Coordinates of C-alpha atoms in Angstrom, one line a residue:
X1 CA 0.0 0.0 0.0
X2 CA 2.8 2.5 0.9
X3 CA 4.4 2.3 -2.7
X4 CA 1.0 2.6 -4.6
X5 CA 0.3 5.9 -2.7
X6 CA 3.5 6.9 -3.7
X7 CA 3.6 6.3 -7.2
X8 CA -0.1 8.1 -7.6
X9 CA 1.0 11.8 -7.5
X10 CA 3.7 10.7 -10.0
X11 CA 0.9 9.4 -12.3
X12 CA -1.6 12.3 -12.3
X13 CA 1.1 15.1 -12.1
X14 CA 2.2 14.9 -16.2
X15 CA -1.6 15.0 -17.0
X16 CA -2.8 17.7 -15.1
X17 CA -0.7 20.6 -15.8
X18 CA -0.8 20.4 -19.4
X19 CA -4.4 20.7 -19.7
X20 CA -5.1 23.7 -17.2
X21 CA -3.3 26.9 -19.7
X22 CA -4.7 25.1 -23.5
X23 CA -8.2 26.1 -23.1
X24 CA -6.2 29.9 -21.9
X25 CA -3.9 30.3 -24.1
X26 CA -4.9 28.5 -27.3
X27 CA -7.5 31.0 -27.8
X28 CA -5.7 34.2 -26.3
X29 CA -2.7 32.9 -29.2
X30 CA -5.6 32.7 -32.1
X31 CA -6.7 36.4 -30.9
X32 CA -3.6 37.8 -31.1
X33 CA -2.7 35.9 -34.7
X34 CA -6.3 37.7 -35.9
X35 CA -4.4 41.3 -35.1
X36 CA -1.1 40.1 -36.4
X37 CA -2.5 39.4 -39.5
X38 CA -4.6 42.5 -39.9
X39 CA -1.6 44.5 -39.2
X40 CA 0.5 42.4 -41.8
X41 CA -1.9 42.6 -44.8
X42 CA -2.2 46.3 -43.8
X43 CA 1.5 47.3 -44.0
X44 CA 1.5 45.1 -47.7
X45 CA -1.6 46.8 -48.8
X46 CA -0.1 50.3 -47.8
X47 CA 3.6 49.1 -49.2
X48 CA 3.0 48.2 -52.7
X49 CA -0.6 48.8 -54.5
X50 CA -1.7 51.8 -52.2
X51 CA 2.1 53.6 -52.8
X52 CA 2.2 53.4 -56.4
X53 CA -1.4 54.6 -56.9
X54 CA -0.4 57.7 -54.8
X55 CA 2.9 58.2 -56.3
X56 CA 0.5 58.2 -59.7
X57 CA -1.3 61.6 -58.1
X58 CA -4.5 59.0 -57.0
X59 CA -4.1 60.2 -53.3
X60 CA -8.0 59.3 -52.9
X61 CA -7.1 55.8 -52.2
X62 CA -4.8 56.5 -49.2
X63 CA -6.8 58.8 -48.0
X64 CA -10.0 56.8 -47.6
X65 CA -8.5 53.6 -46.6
X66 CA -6.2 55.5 -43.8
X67 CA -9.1 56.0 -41.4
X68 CA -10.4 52.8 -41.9
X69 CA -7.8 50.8 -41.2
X70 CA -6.8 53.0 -38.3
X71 CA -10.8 52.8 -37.2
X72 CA -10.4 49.1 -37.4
X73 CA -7.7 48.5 -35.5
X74 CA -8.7 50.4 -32.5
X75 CA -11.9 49.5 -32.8
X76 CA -10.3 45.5 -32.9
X77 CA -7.8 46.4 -30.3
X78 CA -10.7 47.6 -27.8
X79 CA -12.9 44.7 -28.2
X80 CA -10.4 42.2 -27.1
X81 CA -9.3 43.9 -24.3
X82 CA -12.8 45.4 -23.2
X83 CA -15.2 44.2 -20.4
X84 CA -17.9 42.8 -22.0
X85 CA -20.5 42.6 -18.4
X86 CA -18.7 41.0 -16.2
X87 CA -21.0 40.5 -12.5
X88 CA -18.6 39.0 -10.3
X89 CA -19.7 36.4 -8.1
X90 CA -22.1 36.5 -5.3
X91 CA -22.4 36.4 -1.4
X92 CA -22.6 32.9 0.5
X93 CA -25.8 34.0 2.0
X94 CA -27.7 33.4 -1.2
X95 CA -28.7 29.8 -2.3
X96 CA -30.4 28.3 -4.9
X97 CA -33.7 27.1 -3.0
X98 CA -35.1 30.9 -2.8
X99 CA -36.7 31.5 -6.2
X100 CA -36.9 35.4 -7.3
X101 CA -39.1 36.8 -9.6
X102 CA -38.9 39.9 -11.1
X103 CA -41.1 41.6 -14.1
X104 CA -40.1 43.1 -16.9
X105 CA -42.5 45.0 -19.1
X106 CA -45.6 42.6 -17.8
X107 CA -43.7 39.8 -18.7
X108 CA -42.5 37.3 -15.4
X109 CA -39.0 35.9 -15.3
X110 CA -37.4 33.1 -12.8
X111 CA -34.4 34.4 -11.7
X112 CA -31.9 31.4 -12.3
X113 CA -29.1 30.6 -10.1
X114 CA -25.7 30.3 -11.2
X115 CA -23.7 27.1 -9.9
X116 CA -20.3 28.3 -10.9
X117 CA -21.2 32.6 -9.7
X118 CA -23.4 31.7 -6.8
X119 CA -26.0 34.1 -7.4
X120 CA -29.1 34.9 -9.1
X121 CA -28.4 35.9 -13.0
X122 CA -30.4 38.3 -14.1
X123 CA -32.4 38.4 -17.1
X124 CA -30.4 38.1 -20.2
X125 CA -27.5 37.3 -18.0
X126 CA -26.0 33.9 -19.0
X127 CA -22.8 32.0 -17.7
X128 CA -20.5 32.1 -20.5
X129 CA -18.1 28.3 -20.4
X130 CA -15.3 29.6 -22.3
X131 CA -14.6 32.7 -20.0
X132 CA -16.1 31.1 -17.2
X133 CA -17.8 34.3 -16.5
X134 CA -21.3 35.6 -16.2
X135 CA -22.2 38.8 -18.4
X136 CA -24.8 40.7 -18.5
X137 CA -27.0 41.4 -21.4
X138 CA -24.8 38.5 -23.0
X139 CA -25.0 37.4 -26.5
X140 CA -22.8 35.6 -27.7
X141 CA -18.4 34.8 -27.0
X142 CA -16.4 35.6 -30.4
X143 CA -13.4 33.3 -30.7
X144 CA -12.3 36.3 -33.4
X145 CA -11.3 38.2 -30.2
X146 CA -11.3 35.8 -27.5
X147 CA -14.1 37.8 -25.3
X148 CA -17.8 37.6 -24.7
X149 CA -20.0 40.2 -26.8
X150 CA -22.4 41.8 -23.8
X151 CA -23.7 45.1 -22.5
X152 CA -20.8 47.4 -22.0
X153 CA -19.0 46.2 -25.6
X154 CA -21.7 45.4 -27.6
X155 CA -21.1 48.8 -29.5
X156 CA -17.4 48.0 -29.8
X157 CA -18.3 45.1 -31.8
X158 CA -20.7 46.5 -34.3
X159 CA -18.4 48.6 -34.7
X160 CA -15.7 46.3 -35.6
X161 CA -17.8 44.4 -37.6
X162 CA -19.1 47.8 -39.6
X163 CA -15.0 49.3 -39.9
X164 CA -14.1 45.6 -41.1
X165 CA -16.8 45.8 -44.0
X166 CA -16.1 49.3 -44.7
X167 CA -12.2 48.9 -45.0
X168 CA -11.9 45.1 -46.9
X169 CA -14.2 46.7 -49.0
X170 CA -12.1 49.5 -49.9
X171 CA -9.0 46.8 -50.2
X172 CA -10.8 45.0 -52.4
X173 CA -11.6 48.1 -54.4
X174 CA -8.0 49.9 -54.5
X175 CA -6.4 46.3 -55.3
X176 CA -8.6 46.0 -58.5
X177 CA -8.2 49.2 -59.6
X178 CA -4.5 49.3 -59.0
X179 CA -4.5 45.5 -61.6
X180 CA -6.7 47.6 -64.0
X181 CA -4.1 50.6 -64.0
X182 CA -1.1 48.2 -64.6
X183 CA -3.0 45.2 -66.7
X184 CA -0.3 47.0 -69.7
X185 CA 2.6 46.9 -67.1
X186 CA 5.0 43.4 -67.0
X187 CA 4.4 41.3 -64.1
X188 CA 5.8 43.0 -61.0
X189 CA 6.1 42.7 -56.7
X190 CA 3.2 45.1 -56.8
X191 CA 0.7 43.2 -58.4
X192 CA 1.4 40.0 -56.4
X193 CA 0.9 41.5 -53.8
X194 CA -2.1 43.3 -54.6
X195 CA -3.1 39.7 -55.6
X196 CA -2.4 38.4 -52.4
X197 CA -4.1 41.1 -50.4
X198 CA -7.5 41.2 -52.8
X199 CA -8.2 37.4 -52.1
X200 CA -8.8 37.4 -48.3
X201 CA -10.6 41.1 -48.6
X202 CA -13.0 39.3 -50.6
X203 CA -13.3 36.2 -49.1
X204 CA -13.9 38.2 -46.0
X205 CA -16.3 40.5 -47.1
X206 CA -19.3 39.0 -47.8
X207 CA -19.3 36.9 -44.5
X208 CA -19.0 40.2 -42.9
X209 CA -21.7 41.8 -44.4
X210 CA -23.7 39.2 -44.0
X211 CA -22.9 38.8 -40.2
X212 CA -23.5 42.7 -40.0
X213 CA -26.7 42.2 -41.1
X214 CA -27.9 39.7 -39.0
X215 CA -26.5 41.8 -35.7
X216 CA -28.5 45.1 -37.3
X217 CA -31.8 42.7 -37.6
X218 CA -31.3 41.4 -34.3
X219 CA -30.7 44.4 -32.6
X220 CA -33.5 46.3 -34.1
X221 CA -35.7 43.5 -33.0
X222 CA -34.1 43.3 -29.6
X223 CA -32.8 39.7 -29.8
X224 CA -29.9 38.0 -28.5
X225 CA -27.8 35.4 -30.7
X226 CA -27.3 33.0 -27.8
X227 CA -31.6 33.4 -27.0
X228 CA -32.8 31.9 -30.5
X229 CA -35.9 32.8 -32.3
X230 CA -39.0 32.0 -30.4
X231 CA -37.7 32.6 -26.9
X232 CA -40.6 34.7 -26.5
X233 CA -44.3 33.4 -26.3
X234 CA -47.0 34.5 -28.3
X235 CA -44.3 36.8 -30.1
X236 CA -44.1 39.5 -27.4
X237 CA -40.6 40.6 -26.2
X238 CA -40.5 42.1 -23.5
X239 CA -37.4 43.7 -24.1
X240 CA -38.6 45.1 -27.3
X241 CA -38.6 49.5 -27.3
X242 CA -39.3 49.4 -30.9
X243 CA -36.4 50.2 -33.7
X244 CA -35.0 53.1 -32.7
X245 CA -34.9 52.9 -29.4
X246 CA -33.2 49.2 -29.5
X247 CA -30.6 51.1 -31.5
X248 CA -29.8 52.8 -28.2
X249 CA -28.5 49.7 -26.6
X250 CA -29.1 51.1 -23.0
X251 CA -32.8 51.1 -23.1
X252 CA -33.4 47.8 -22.4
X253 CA -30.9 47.8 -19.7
X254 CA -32.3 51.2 -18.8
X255 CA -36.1 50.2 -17.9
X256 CA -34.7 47.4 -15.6
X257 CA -32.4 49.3 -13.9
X258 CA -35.2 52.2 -12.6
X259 CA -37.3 50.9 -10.0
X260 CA -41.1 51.2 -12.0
X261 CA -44.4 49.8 -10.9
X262 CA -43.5 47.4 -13.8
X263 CA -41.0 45.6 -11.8
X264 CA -41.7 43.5 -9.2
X265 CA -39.7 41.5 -7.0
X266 CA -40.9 38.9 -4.3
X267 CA -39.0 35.5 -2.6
X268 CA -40.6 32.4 -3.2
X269 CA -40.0 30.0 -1.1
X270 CA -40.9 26.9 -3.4
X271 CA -38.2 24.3 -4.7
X272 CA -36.4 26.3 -7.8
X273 CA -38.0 23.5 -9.8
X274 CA -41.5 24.3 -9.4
X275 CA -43.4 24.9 -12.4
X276 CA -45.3 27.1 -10.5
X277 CA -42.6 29.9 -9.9
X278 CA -42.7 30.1 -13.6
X279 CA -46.1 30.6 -14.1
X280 CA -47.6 34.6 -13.8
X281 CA -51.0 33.4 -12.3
X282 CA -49.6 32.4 -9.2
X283 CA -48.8 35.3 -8.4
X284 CA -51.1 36.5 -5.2
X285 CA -53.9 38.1 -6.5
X286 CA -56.1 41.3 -4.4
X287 CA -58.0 38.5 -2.6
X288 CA -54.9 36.2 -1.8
X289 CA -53.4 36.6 1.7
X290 CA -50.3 35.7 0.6
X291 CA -47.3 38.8 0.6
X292 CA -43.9 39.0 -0.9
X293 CA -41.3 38.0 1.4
X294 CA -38.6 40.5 1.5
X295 CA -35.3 39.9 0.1
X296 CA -32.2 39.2 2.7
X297 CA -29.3 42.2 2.9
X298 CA -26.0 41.2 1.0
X299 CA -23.3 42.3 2.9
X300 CA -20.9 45.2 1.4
X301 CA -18.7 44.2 -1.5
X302 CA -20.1 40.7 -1.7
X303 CA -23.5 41.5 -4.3
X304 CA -22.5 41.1 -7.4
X305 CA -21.2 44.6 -9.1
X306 CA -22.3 45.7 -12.4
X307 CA -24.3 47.7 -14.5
X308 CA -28.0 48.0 -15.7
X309 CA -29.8 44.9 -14.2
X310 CA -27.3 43.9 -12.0
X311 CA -27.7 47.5 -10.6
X312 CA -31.0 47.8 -10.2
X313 CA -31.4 43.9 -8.7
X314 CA -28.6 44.9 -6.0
X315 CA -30.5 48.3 -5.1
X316 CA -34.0 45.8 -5.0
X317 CA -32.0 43.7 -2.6
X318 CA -31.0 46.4 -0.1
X319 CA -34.2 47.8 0.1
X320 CA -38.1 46.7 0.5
X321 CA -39.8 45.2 -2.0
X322 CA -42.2 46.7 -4.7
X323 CA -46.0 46.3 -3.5
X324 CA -47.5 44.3 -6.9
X325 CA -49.5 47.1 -9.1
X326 CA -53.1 45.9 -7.2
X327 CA -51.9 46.6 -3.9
X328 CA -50.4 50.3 -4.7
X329 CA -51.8 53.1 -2.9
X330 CA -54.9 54.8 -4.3

């Protein structure tokens, strides 16, 4: 017996440490090969077809695709290094028995609790696996960038994904124009490489319109990638402002993190499994007896921080809960 507990950390030692910094740094490398090669395509681009076209007097081309690459690359640059929602994890005193329910726009939601976070997400708050992270307002992790798309950088990526159309576009454009200009000319370093940088501007381009297109439909229709169409039953969202004012990107957030007579928060004391926590109608009614239990205190620095939701859920949990709309003052 001796030896065999001996010999077991030398058996599980050369499997464990290997494993633990591939799912971290895999990724993290493939990020930082995406800017890499942006940067390298770039500098050929600029080198060879863009310099002879503005050593020819057409300084248009420079001048336009300038910006845009420089738009681009901050606009790449800040998504990956952005913080896409991040509510940190919660206090020991919550626990995954009480059920909370909150409204949103007369529409009910089950606050669900979070195994990994150990607290109540709230709506449109998901865990995400690869970050191991919740975020709020999540919808969806790019691998392009190695972060999660949510509230606080959602703008950063449509507007990578708009600067990215706007500038392979251009690429593509200059590079053709620049083979049209020397089709007469003998073959030359400039026109490989115009070659070279023209074929992954177009094969780029159309995926990225078409992704930017989807993300404009969604977000004008206030959907979520990660939610899937018919989330919502009976085709009411509940998150839905109308086109303009999902364009905003902080009104959705905005209604759920002021206190309204549409919100309402109570502690049900039911298994989380219950069907009936998920259903509006058992919700006490004028003639029920039945009241909303009051939500227990975090302590200081243990709720979980963030913005919008998470803001207003921490402020409902410090304080007394909402009276439902039929038992308001008249």
């Amino acid at each position: 017996m001796p030896p065999l507990k001996d010999t077991m950390p030398l058996v599980k030692e050369p499997h464990i440490p290997p494993r633990a910094p591939l799912p971290w740094i895999l990724p993290s490398l493939f990020a930082a090969f995406n800017v890499v090669m942006l940067v390298v395509f770039s500098a050929l681009f600029f080198a060879f077809p863009c310099r002879w076209l503005a050593q020819n007097g057409e300084w248009a081309f420079p001048t336009i695709t300038g910006p845009l690459f420089v738009l681009t690359f901050l606009s790449l640059i800040s998504l990956n290094f952005s913080d896409p929602g991040i509510l940190h994890q919660g206090s020991n005193e919550q626990g995954p028995m009480t059920v909370h329910m909150v409204w949103v726009n007369h529409r009910a939601f089950r606050l669900q609790w979070c195994q990994k976070c150990c607290f109540h997400r709230p709506p449109r708050t998901y865990h995400c696996p690869l970050c191991n992270i919740c975020v709020e307002d999540f919808d969806h992790h790019c691998k392009w960038v190695n972060n999660c798309i949510g509230h606080r950088n959602f703008r950063f990526f449509m507007l990578l994904v708009l600067s990215l159309c706007l500038y392979s576009g251009a690429v593509l454009v200059t590079c053709l124009i620049f083979l049209l200009r020397t089709t007469q000319q003998p073959l030359s370093i400039d026109k490989v490489i115009a070659i070279v940088v023209a074929v992954p501007a177009a094969g780029f381009l159309v995926p990225l319109f078409l992704l930017l297109l989807i993300q404009a439909t969604s977000v004008s229709a206030a959907e979520r990638s990660c939610e899937g169409k018919g989330r919502y039953l009976r085709g009411y969202n509940p998150f839905d402002h109308g086109c303009a004012s999902n364009w905003y990107m902080a009104k959705a957030v905005l209604l759920q993190r002021v206190v309204e007579p549409d919100w309402v928060l109570m502690q049900n004391l039911h298994s989380p499994t219950c069907p009936a926590a998920l259903c509006p109608s058992v919700l006490p009614g004028p003639g029920s007896g039945h009241q909303p239990q009051p939500l227990a205190r975090h302590k200081p620095g243990n709720a979980p921080p963030g913005s919008g939701e998470a803001a207003a859920l921490q402020e409902l949990h410090a304080g007394p809960v909402l009276p439902l709309p039929w038992e308001a003052p008249r």
